[in-house]
Tab-separated table of C-alpha atoms and ligand atoms in Angstrom:
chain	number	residue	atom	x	y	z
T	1	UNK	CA	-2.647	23.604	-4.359
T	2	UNK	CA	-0.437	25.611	-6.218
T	3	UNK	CA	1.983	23.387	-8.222
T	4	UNK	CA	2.351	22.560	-11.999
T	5	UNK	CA	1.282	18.657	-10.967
T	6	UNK	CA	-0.935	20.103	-8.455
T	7	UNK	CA	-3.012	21.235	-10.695
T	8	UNK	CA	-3.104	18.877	-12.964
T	9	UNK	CA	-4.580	16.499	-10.384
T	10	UNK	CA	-7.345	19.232	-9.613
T	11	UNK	CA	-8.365	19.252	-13.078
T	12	UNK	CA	-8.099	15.248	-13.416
T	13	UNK	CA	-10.016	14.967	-10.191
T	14	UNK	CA	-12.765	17.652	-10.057
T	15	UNK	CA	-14.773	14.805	-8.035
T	16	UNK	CA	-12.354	14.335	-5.372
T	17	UNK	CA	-12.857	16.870	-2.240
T	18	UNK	CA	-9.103	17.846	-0.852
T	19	UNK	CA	-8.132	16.712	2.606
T	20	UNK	CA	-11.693	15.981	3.542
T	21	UNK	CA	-11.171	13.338	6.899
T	22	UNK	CA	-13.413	15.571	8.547
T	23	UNK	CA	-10.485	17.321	10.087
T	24	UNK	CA	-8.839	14.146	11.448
T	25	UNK	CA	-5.317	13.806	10.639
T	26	UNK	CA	-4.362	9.869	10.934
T	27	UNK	CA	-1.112	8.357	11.224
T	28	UNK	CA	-0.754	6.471	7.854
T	29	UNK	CA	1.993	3.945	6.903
T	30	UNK	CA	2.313	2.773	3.776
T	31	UNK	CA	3.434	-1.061	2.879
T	32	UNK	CA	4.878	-0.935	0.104
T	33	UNK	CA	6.906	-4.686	-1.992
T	34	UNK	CA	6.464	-6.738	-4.780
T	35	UNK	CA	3.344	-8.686	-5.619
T	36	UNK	CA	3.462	-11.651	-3.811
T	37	UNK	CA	6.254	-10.285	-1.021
T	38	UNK	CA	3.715	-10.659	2.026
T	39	UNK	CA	2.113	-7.534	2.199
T	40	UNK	CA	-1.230	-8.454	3.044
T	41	UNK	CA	-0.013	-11.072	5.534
T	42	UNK	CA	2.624	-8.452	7.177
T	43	UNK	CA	-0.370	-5.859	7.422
T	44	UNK	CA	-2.932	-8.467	9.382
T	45	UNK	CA	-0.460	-9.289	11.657
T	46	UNK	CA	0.366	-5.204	12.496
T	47	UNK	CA	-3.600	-4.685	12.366
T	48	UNK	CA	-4.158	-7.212	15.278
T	49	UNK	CA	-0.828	-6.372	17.280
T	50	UNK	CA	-0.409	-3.024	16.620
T	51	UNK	CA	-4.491	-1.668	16.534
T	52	UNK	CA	-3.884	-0.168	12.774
T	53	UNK	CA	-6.606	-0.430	10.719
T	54	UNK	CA	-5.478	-2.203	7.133
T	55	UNK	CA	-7.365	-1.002	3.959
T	56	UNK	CA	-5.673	-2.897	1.128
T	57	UNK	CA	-5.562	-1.009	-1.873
T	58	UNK	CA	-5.891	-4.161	-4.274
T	59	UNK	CA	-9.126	-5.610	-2.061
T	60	UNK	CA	-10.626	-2.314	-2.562
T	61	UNK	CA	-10.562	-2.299	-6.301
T	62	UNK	CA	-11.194	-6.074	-6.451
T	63	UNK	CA	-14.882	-5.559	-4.815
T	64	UNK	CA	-15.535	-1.941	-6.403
T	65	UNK	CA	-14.752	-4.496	-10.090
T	66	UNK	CA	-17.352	-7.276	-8.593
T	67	UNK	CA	-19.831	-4.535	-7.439
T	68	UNK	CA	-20.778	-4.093	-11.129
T	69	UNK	CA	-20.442	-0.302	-11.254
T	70	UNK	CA	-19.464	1.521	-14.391
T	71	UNK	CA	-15.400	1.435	-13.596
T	72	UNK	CA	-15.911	-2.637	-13.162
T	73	UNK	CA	-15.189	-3.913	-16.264
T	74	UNK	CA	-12.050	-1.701	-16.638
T	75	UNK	CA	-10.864	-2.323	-13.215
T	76	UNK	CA	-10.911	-6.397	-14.036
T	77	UNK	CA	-8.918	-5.602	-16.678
T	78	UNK	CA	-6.578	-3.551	-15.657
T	79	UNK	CA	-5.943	-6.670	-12.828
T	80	UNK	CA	-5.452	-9.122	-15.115
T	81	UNK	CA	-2.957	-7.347	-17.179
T	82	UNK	CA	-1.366	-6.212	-14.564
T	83	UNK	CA	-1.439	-2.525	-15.188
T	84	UNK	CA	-2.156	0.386	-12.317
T	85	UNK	CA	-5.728	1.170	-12.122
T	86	UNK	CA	-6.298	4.836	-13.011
T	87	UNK	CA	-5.499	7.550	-9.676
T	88	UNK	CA	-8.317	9.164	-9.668
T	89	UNK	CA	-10.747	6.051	-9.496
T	90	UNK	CA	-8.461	4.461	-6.834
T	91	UNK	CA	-8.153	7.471	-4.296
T	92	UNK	CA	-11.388	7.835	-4.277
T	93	UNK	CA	-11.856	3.961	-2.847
T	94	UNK	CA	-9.096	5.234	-0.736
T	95	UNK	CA	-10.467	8.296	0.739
T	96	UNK	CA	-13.894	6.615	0.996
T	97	UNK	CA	-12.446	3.640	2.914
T	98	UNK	CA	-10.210	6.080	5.704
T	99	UNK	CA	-13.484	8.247	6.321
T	100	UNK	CA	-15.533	5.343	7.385
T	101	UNK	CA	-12.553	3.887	9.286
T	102	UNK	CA	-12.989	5.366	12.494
T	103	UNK	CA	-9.049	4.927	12.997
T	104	UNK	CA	-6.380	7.157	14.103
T	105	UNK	CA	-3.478	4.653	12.615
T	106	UNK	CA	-3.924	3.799	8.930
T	107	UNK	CA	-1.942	1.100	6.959
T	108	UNK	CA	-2.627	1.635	3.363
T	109	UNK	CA	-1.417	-1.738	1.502
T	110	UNK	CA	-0.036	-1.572	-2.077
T	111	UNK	CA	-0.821	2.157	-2.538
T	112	UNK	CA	0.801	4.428	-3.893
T	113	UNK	CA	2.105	2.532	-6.818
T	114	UNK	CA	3.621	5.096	-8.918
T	115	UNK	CA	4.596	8.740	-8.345
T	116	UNK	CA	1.297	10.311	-9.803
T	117	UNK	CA	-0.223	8.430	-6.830
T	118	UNK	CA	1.904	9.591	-4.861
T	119	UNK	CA	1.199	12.904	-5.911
T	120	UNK	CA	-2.521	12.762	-5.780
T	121	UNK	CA	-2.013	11.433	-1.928
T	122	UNK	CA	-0.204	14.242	-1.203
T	123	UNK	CA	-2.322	16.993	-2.867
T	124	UNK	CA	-5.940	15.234	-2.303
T	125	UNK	CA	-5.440	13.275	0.882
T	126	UNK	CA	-2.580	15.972	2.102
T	127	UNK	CA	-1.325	13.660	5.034
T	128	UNK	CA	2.601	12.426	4.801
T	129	UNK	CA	3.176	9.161	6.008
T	130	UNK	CA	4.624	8.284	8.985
T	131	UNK	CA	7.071	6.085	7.249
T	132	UNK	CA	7.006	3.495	4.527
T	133	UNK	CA	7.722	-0.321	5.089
T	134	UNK	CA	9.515	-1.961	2.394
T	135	UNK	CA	9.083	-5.702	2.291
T	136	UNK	CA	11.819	-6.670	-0.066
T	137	UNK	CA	11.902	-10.149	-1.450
T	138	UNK	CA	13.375	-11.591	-4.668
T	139	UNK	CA	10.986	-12.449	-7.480
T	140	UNK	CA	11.885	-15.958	-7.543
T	141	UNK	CA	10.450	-16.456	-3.809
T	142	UNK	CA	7.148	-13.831	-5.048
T	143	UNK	CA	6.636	-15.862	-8.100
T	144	UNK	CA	6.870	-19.444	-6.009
T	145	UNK	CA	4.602	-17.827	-3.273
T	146	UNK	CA	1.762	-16.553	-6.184
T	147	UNK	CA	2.057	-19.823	-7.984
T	148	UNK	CA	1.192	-21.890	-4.969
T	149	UNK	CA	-1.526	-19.290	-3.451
T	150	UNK	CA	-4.551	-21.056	-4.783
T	151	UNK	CA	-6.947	-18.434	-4.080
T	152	UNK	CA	-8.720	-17.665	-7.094
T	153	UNK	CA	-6.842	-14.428	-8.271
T	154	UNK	CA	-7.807	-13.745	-11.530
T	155	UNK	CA	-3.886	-11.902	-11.612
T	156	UNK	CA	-2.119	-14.933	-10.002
T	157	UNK	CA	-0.585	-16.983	-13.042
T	158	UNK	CA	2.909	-16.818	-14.692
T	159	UNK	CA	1.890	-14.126	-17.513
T	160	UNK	CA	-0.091	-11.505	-15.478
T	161	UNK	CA	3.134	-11.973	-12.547
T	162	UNK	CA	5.662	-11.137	-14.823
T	163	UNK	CA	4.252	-7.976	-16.463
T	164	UNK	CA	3.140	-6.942	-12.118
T	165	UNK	CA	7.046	-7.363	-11.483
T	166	UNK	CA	7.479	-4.999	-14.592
T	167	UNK	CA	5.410	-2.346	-13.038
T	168	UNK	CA	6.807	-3.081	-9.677
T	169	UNK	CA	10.389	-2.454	-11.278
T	170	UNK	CA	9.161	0.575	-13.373
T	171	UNK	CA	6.652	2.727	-11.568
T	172	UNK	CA	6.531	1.287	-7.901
T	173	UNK	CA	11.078	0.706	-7.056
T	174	UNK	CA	11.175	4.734	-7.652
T	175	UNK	CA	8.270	5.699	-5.552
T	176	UNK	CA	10.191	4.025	-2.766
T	177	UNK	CA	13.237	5.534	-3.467
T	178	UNK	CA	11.476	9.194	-3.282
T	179	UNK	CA	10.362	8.384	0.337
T	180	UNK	CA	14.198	7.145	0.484
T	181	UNK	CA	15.356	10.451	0.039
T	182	UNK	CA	13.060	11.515	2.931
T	183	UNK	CA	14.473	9.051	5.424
T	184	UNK	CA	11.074	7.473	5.366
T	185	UNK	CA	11.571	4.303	4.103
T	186	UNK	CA	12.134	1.037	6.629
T	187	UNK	CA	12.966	-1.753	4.716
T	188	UNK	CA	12.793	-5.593	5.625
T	189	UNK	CA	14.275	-8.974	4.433
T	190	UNK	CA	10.694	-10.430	3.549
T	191	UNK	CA	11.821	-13.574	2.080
T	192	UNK	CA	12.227	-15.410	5.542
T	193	UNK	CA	9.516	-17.161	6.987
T	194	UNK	CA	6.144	-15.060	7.796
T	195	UNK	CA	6.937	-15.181	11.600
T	196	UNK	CA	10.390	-14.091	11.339
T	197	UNK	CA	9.151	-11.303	9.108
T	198	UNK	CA	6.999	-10.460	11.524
T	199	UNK	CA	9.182	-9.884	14.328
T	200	UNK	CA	11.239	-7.425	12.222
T	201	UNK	CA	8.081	-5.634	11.301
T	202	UNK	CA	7.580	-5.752	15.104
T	203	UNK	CA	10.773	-3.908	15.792
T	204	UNK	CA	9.997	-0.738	13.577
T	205	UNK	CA	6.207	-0.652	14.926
T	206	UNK	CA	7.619	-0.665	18.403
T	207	UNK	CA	9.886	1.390	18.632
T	208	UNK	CA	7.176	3.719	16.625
T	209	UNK	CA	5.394	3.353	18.607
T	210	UNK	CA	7.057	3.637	22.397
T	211	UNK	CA	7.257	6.799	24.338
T	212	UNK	CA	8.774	7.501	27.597
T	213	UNK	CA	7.091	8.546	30.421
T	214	UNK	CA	8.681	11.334	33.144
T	215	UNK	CA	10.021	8.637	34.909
T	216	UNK	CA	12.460	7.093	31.803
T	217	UNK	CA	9.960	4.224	31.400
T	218	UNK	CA	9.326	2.656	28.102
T	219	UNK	CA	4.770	2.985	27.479
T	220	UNK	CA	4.321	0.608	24.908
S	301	UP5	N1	3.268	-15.650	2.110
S	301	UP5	C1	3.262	-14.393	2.633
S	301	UP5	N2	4.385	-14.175	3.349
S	301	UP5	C2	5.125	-15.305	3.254
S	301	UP5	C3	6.401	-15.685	3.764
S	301	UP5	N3	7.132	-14.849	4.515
S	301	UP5	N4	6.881	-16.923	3.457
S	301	UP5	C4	6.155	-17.767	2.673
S	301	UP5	N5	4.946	-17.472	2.171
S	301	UP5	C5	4.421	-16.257	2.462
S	301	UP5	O1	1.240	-13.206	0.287
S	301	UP5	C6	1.224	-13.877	-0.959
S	301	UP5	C7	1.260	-15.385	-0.700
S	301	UP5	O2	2.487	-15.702	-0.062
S	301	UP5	C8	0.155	-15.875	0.235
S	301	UP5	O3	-0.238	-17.171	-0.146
S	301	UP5	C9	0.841	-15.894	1.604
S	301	UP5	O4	0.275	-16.851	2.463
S	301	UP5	C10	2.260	-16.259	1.240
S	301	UP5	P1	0.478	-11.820	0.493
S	301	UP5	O5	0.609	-11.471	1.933
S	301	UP5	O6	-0.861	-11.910	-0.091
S	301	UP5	O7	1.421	-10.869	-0.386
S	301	UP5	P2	1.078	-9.475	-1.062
S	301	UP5	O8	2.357	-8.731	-1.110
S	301	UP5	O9	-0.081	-8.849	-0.407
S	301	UP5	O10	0.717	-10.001	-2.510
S	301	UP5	P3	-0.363	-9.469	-3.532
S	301	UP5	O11	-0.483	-10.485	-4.590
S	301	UP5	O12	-1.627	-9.047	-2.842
S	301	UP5	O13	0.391	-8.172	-4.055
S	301	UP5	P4	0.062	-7.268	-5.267
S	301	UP5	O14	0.750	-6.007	-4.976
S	301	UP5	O15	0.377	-7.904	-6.552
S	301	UP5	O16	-1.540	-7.200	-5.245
S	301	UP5	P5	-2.603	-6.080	-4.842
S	301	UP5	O17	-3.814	-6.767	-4.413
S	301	UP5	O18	-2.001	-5.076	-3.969
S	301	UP5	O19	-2.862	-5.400	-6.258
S	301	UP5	C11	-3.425	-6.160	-7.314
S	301	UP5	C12	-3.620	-5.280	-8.523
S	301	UP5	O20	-4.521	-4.234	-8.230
S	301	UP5	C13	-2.367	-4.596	-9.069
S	301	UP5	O21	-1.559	-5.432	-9.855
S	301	UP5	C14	-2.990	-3.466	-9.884
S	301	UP5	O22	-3.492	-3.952	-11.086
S	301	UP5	C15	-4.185	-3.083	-8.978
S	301	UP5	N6	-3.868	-1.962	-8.070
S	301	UP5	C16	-3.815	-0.689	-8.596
S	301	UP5	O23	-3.973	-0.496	-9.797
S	301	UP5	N7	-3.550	0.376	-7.778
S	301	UP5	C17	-3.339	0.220	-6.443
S	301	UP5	O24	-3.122	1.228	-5.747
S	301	UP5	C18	-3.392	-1.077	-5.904
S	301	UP5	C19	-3.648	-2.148	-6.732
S	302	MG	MG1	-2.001	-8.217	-1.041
């Protein structure tokens, strides 16, 4: 701790314990695209190929609103309109959800959303990610894909998507472009079919993860 926004998150977060994994030090990749650009689908497929474990930002603030404790209500309506759910109240799902993990290699899915979250990572959670995976996609094919979902999201009709591709534009575009800067960012044409996403995606996790032996040979 030390900096002017570093310690404004200690004093916003009192609650939340700095860098407490027990020690561990995961590998974390962020997935980061617009609602609706195949995030969730992109992360089961690296979760089952790749041995991450996916904690999806948006699932765990969907069940911590249905579990009826005091940040419910607000949570549900935060959703619906669209709007990021307060730091403080999602890091701590965060944090909660990589200590009972168990996992080495982390994808965190739709987090961080704006550059106080990215902040509050950085000085709470104090792990830099590996890199960040951009699944770019045009809002035309996110707004056809959310229309036709069908699953019951409360967030998933033509008023709540616009104002999420408002806050995409606004607070989540320039949280990419700061891991940009870094070189972190590995971005992907995610308006193909899933599959052929997929084998992109496959590409950057591979090569990730590959190392060569003494010998010159590729251990995947
Ligand atoms: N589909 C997927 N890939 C396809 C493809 N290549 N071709 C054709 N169809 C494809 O996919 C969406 C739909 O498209 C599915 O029907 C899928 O089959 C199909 P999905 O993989 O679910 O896309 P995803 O990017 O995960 O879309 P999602 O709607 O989950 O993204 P959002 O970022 O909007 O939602 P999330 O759950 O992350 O967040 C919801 C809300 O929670 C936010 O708006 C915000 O209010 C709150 N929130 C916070 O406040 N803070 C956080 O840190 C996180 C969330
Ligand atoms: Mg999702």
């Amino acid at each position: 701790m030390g900096s002017v926004i570093d310690v404004a998150i200690e004093e916003k977060m009192p609650c939340l314990q700095e860098g407490s994994l027990t020690g561990r030090k995961p590998t974390v990749v962020f997935v980061l695209g617009g609602p609706g650009s195949g995030k969730g689908t992109q992360c089961a497929n690296i979760a089952q190929h790749f041995g991450f474990t996916h904690l999806n930002t948006g699932d765990l603030l969907r069940a911590e609103s249905r579990s009826g404790s005091e940040n419910g209500t607000m949570i549900q309506n935060m959703i619906k309109e669209g709007k990021i759910v307060p730091t403080e109240v999602t890091i701590k799902l965060l944090q909660k959800a990589m200590q009972e993990s168990g996992n080495d290699k982390l994808l965190i899915d739709g987090f961080p959303r704006d550059d106080g979250s990215r902040a509050a990572f950085e000085a709470v959670i104090k792990i830099e990610p590996e890199f960040v995976l951009f699944l770019d996609c045009s809002e035309e094919e996110m707004k056809t894909r959310l229309l036709n979902r069908n699953q019951g999201r409360e967030d998933d009709n033509i008023d709540t998507i616009r104002k999420r591709f408002k806050v995409f534009r606004e607070s989540t575009l320039p949280v990419i472009e700061y891991y940009n800067s870094k070189g972190k960012v590995r971005k992907i044409d995610a308006g193909k079919p899933a599959q052929e996403v997929f084998e992109a995606v496959k590409i950057i996790f591979t090569s990730k993860s590959e190392k060569v032996n003494r010998c010159g040979c590729i251990i995947l």
